[in-house]
Structure formats: structure tokens, C-alpha cells
Short mmCIF file of C-alpha atoms in Angstrom, two decimals:
data_model
loop_
_atom_site.label_atom_id
_atom_site.label_comp_id
_atom_site.label_asym_id
_atom_site.label_seq_id
_atom_site.Cartn_x
_atom_site.Cartn_y
_atom_site.Cartn_z
CA MET H 932 91.13 208.00 87.55
CA ASN H 933 91.58 209.61 84.14
CA GLY H 934 94.77 207.84 83.11
CA PHE H 935 96.96 210.97 83.15
CA ASP H 936 99.45 211.37 85.99
CA SER H 937 101.48 214.06 84.23
CA TYR H 938 100.63 216.81 81.75
CA VAL H 939 102.76 219.29 79.80
CA ALA H 940 101.30 222.19 77.80
CA ILE H 941 103.30 223.79 74.97
CA GLY H 942 102.40 226.67 72.69
CA ASP H 943 101.94 230.43 72.63
CA SER H 944 99.78 233.01 74.44
CA PHE H 945 96.62 230.91 74.07
CA THR H 946 98.14 228.17 76.21
CA GLU H 947 99.98 230.57 78.53
CA GLY H 948 96.54 231.86 79.47
CA LEU H 949 96.17 235.42 78.14
CA ASN H 950 93.73 237.11 79.05
CA ASP H 951 92.54 235.12 82.06
CA PRO H 952 94.13 237.20 84.85
CA LEU H 953 94.82 236.25 88.44
CA PRO H 954 94.94 238.78 91.30
CA ASP H 955 98.76 238.75 91.28
CA GLY H 956 98.93 239.85 87.63
CA THR H 957 99.80 236.43 86.19
CA TYR H 958 97.52 234.39 83.96
CA ARG H 959 95.55 231.24 84.60
CA GLY H 960 94.09 230.08 81.28
CA TRP H 961 92.45 226.94 79.98
CA ALA H 962 95.58 224.77 80.46
CA ASP H 963 95.84 225.58 84.18
CA ARG H 964 92.11 225.00 84.49
CA LEU H 965 92.43 221.66 82.69
CA ALA H 966 95.30 220.64 84.97
CA GLU H 967 93.09 221.41 87.97
CA ILE H 968 90.42 219.10 86.53
CA LEU H 969 92.89 216.31 85.76
CA GLY H 970 94.64 216.60 89.11
CA ALA H 971 91.64 217.12 91.38
CA GLY H 972 92.26 215.26 94.62
CA ARG H 973 95.38 213.54 93.32
CA SER H 974 98.67 214.38 95.03
CA GLU H 975 100.65 212.35 92.49
CA PHE H 976 99.51 214.44 89.50
CA GLN H 977 102.14 216.78 87.99
CA TYR H 978 101.82 219.66 85.53
CA ALA H 979 104.14 221.91 83.51
CA ASN H 980 103.24 224.79 81.20
CA LEU H 981 106.05 225.80 78.82
CA ALA H 982 103.92 228.08 76.61
CA LEU H 983 104.90 231.69 76.09
CA ARG H 984 103.15 234.59 74.39
CA GLY H 985 104.29 235.63 70.93
CA LYS H 986 106.09 232.39 70.12
CA MET H 987 106.22 231.28 66.50
CA LEU H 988 106.02 227.61 65.53
CA ALA H 989 109.78 227.31 64.91
CA GLU H 990 110.50 228.70 68.38
CA ILE H 991 108.06 226.29 70.00
CA MET H 992 109.72 223.39 68.21
CA GLN H 993 113.21 224.52 69.16
CA GLU H 994 112.60 225.67 72.73
CA GLN H 995 109.57 223.82 74.11
CA LEU H 996 109.33 220.52 72.22
CA PRO H 997 112.71 219.14 73.43
CA LEU H 998 111.77 219.95 77.03
CA ALA H 999 108.41 218.24 76.67
CA LEU H 1000 110.10 215.15 75.24
CA ASP H 1001 112.63 215.10 78.09
CA LEU H 1002 109.87 215.36 80.70
CA LYS H 1003 108.10 212.30 79.20
CA PRO H 1004 104.59 213.16 80.46
CA ASP H 1005 101.49 211.08 79.86
CA LEU H 1006 99.82 213.97 77.99
CA VAL H 1007 101.01 216.94 75.92
CA THR H 1008 98.67 219.60 74.52
CA VAL H 1009 99.90 221.54 71.50
CA CYS H 1010 98.52 224.72 70.01
CA ALA H 1011 100.97 226.40 67.65
CA GLY H 1012 101.14 228.09 64.27
CA GLY H 1013 98.52 230.75 64.93
CA ASN H 1014 101.12 233.50 65.14
CA ASP H 1015 102.64 232.23 61.90
CA ILE H 1016 99.52 232.18 59.76
CA ILE H 1017 98.52 235.77 60.59
CA VAL H 1018 101.74 237.05 59.04
CA PRO H 1019 100.97 238.42 55.55
CA GLY H 1020 102.18 236.06 52.82
CA ALA H 1021 102.63 233.10 55.17
CA ASP H 1022 102.49 229.67 53.50
CA VAL H 1023 99.85 227.76 55.48
CA ASP H 1024 100.77 224.44 53.88
CA ASP H 1025 104.40 224.85 54.93
CA ILE H 1026 103.42 225.82 58.47
CA ALA H 1027 101.22 222.72 58.72
CA ALA H 1028 104.05 220.49 57.50
CA ARG H 1029 106.33 221.81 60.23
CA PHE H 1030 103.55 221.44 62.82
CA GLU H 1031 103.25 217.78 61.85
CA GLU H 1032 106.92 217.25 62.73
CA THR H 1033 106.11 218.30 66.30
CA ILE H 1034 103.19 215.89 66.58
CA ALA H 1035 105.17 213.04 65.01
CA ALA H 1036 107.99 213.52 67.52
CA LEU H 1037 105.64 213.44 70.51
CA ARG H 1038 103.62 210.47 69.27
CA GLY H 1039 106.85 208.67 68.37
CA ALA H 1040 107.83 208.98 72.03
CA GLY H 1041 104.59 207.28 73.05
CA ILE H 1042 102.99 210.44 74.46
CA GLU H 1043 99.27 211.10 74.21
CA VAL H 1044 98.78 214.32 72.20
CA LEU H 1045 95.88 216.73 71.99
CA ILE H 1046 95.78 219.63 69.51
CA PHE H 1047 93.43 222.55 68.83
CA THR H 1048 91.91 223.87 65.65
CA GLY H 1049 91.67 227.62 65.22
CA PRO H 1050 88.36 229.32 66.09
CA ASP H 1051 85.96 230.63 63.48
CA THR H 1052 86.50 234.39 63.05
CA LYS H 1053 83.48 234.98 60.78
CA ARG H 1054 81.65 237.19 63.29
CA MET H 1055 84.74 239.13 64.37
CA SER H 1056 85.10 242.55 62.81
CA VAL H 1057 88.38 242.94 60.84
CA MET H 1058 89.73 239.57 62.09
CA SER H 1059 87.28 237.82 59.75
CA ILE H 1060 89.80 238.44 56.96
CA LEU H 1061 91.84 235.54 58.41
CA ARG H 1062 88.96 233.06 58.20
CA GLY H 1063 90.14 231.41 54.99
CA LYS H 1064 93.68 230.83 56.24
CA VAL H 1065 92.42 229.49 59.55
CA GLY H 1066 90.07 227.13 57.71
CA ILE H 1067 92.87 225.75 55.54
CA TYR H 1068 95.14 225.30 58.55
CA ASN H 1069 92.35 223.51 60.41
CA ALA H 1070 91.89 221.07 57.53
CA HIS H 1071 95.59 220.23 57.79
CA LEU H 1072 95.32 219.80 61.58
CA TRP H 1073 92.51 217.29 61.26
CA ALA H 1074 94.53 215.30 58.72
CA ILE H 1075 97.61 215.41 60.97
CA ALA H 1076 95.56 214.20 63.93
CA GLU H 1077 94.18 211.33 61.86
CA ARG H 1078 97.63 210.26 60.66
CA HIS H 1079 99.19 210.32 64.12
CA LYS H 1080 96.16 209.34 66.23
CA ALA H 1081 96.09 212.61 68.16
CA LYS H 1082 92.99 214.00 69.83
CA VAL H 1083 91.45 217.29 68.63
CA VAL H 1084 89.59 220.08 70.40
CA ASP H 1085 87.62 221.75 67.60
CA LEU H 1086 87.43 225.41 68.62
CA TRP H 1087 85.90 226.21 65.21
CA ALA H 1088 82.85 224.12 66.11
CA MET H 1089 82.36 225.62 69.58
CA ASP H 1090 79.37 227.87 68.95
CA VAL H 1091 79.72 229.44 72.42
CA LEU H 1092 82.95 231.07 71.22
CA HIS H 1093 80.98 233.04 68.61
CA ASP H 1094 79.77 235.33 71.40
CA ASN H 1095 81.84 238.50 71.83
CA ARG H 1096 81.97 237.85 75.57
CA ALA H 1097 84.32 234.94 74.91
CA TRP H 1098 86.90 237.33 73.45
CA SER H 1099 89.13 240.00 74.95
CA ASP H 1100 89.33 243.50 73.52
CA ASP H 1101 92.43 242.52 71.49
CA ARG H 1102 90.31 240.04 69.44
CA LEU H 1103 93.11 237.48 69.70
CA HIS H 1104 92.80 236.12 73.24
CA PHE H 1105 89.92 234.69 75.21
CA THR H 1106 88.32 236.07 78.34
CA SER H 1107 88.28 234.12 81.59
CA GLU H 1108 84.89 232.70 80.67
CA GLY H 1109 86.18 231.69 77.25
CA HIS H 1110 89.12 229.89 78.85
CA ARG H 1111 86.82 228.14 81.32
CA ARG H 1112 84.62 226.77 78.56
CA ILE H 1113 87.63 225.64 76.50
CA ALA H 1114 89.03 223.78 79.52
CA LEU H 1115 85.70 221.99 79.98
CA ARG H 1116 85.56 221.07 76.30
CA THR H 1117 89.14 219.77 76.43
CA ALA H 1118 88.34 217.60 79.44
CA GLU H 1119 85.37 216.21 77.53
CA VAL H 1120 87.55 215.29 74.54
CA LEU H 1121 89.90 213.50 76.94
CA GLY H 1122 86.97 211.58 78.41
CA VAL H 1123 87.23 213.26 81.81
CA PRO H 1124 83.87 214.01 83.47
CA THR H 1125 83.17 217.53 84.78
CA ALA H 1126 80.45 219.07 86.88
CA GLU H 1127 79.93 221.92 84.42
CA ASP H 1128 78.88 222.06 80.76
CA TRP H 1129 80.78 224.21 78.24
CA ARG H 1130 77.62 224.38 76.10
CA GLU H 1131 75.70 226.38 78.69
CA PRO H 1132 74.07 229.36 76.94
CA TRP H 1133 75.39 232.82 77.64
CA PRO H 1134 73.14 235.05 79.77
CA GLU H 1135 70.76 237.22 77.81
CA THR H 1136 71.97 240.75 77.14
CA ALA H 1137 70.15 243.84 75.94
CA GLU H 1138 73.29 245.37 74.43
CA HIS H 1139 73.25 245.80 70.64
CA ALA H 1140 76.11 247.72 69.08
CA ASN H 1141 75.22 249.95 66.12
CA TRP H 1142 77.34 250.56 63.04
CA LEU H 1143 79.01 253.69 64.45
CA THR H 1144 79.92 251.96 67.71
CA LEU H 1145 81.45 249.05 65.82
CA ARG H 1146 83.55 251.34 63.60
CA ARG H 1147 84.81 253.26 66.62
CA SER H 1148 85.70 249.95 68.21
CA ASP H 1149 87.62 248.95 65.05
CA LEU H 1150 89.61 252.19 65.11
CA GLU H 1151 90.45 251.81 68.80
CA TRP H 1152 91.47 248.18 68.27
CA THR H 1153 93.72 249.22 65.37
CA ARG H 1154 95.41 251.89 67.47
CA VAL H 1155 95.83 249.86 70.65
CA HIS H 1156 96.51 246.36 69.30
CA LEU H 1157 97.10 246.10 65.54
CA LEU H 1158 99.62 248.92 65.02
CA PRO H 1159 101.81 247.86 67.98
CA TRP H 1160 101.79 244.28 66.64
CA ILE H 1161 102.90 245.50 63.19
CA ARG H 1162 105.69 247.57 64.75
CA ARG H 1163 106.92 244.58 66.80
CA HIS H 1164 106.81 242.34 63.75
CA LEU H 1165 108.80 244.78 61.63
CA ARG H 1166 111.44 245.05 64.37
CA GLY H 1167 111.59 241.28 64.81
CA GLU H 1168 110.34 241.59 68.39
CA SER H 1169 107.87 239.44 70.31
CA MET H 1170 105.54 239.91 73.30
CA GLY H 1171 107.42 237.09 74.98
CA ASP H 1172 110.91 238.60 74.71
CA GLY H 1173 112.61 238.48 78.10
CA LEU H 1174 109.90 236.34 79.70
CA VAL H 1175 110.10 232.76 80.94
CA ALA H 1176 107.52 229.98 81.13
CA LYS H 1177 105.27 230.14 84.19
CA ARG H 1178 105.62 226.42 85.02
CA PRO H 1179 108.88 225.15 83.47
CA ARG H 1180 109.02 221.92 85.48
CA LEU H 1181 106.66 219.06 86.17
CA GLU H 1182 105.37 219.77 89.66
CA PRO H 1183 102.39 218.77 91.79
CA LEU H 1184 99.40 221.08 91.88
CA VAL H 1185 100.09 222.62 95.29
CA ARG H 1186 100.50 226.23 96.33
CA LYS H 1187 103.96 227.51 97.22
CA GLN H 1188 105.82 230.79 96.88
CA VAL H 1189 109.40 231.42 95.84
CA SER H 1190 110.69 235.00 96.09
CA GLY H 1191 107.12 236.25 95.88
CA ALA H 1192 106.40 234.53 92.55
CA ARG H 1193 103.50 232.14 92.08
CA LEU H 1194 104.82 228.83 90.79
CA THR H 1195 101.95 226.46 91.30
CA GLU H 1196 98.22 226.09 91.50
CA PRO H 1197 96.38 229.37 90.90
CA ALA H 1198 93.62 230.57 93.16
CA GLU H 1199 90.03 230.54 91.97
CA SER H 1200 89.18 233.59 89.88
#
């Protein structure tokens, strides 16, 4: 027994599970994988995932936090604010202050809370420009966790995430293997034993990108990912517009189909 009979995940695309695809086109992600670990062999365990891609912190607080409080789970994981701090001119201190309101509300309701620091972007071409803002935000998150007795998964300190194979081509979301390792690390922070180790070294590779290959990759990334993001931001649009959460209710981890849509436990990928 791990002490958690119910778990709700709130946040943005990271928690929704991009880019950890399932055969049906939906996403699995670290939160689904964590739920599978927490609920293994336990019919009474229930899980909800309210996270949605593109959501800003204010939207998460307005749309997801009240639902999480109403559901009254044993555990809530929160990762939010990442979409806010990448906006040019964003006030990281202000974002952190609003994030703390979310954690205070959940802890005030007697719910166990786990949060995530941002990963270190030092080795990521172009995205490394955000490293300072991420570092400042992380310092706030650690202080918030200390004040409210929340648990922390320190993505910044996970050296295995420094490998490019942990990251999707968009340089914002993790691959399936990245999600798997994050789920294992999260279980460890919660004190839940696992059969696998997130620290396992990546397989050796002979691939070494040269300067020209890297610059071509930067140009392709700008065309395919950065420019569309800028256009959406200028229009006030979001990747999550028109979408709904994949698991809006606390439900057992069993497989069932409704109108052809997957609502419950994902298959192994």
C-alpha cells in the first residue's frame, strides 16, 4: 500500500502527456504512467487528469483547481506556469506568487501535493535562453514547497533529461522515454517502490551532430514550432482551444470505451 487511493493531475501539456503517443492518437504521459504505478493491482484506486495543453497558470487556477478541490483526492500533482514564463516580459516573481495560491488552496484542503521544477535547458539549442527565468522560477518553487510542505520532483537535477533523446523535436515536450523516467522519479519522491530505475544510463550512440546539422535543425524548429507559437500567442489562441481533459472524473484504472473514445487505462506503449 502506498497511502494514495485517489490521484488528480492538473496542469498543461506536460501533464496531459505530450509527446508520449498511444496507438489511438491520444497521449499517455508521466501522469498516466504514475497512476498505473500507484494503482497497480488495486481496484479501489481512482485517477483523474484535468491537464490540457497550452493552459496558462490563470486558466489552470480558474478551470482545474476548483475541480481538483471538489474531487478531494488523496494526492494532487501540479505543474503550471511554464507557459507563462516563456512569454517575453513575463514577471517570474508574480507568476510564482499566483502559483503559491494554488498550492495553498490544495494544502489548506488537506490534500497531499507534489510539484515539479522546470528542467535545465542549458544544453538545448535556442531554448537555453530561458535558463535564467526557469532557474528563478525553480527557486520560488522550492520556497513554496517548503512553506506549504509539498513534495518536489526536481527535473532540473535529473541528469538523464540532459540527453536529447528525452526531448521531442519541438524542444518543449518529452519523448515517451522521457515521460517514463519522470514517472519513475515521481514515484520515488512519493516513496513508492518500482521495478525500474530512472537513473539507468542511455544506450551508447555513435551519432554526433556537427555545427551545420545543428543550425539546420534550429531553422527547421523555428519554422515548424516557434513561428506557429508566436502567431497563436499574438492572436490570443492556445493549442488547447476546443479540447477537453482526457480524464475529467475520478475513475478506476480499467479499460472501457465510450463512443470509440479511450477514457481509462492506456495500453502499454
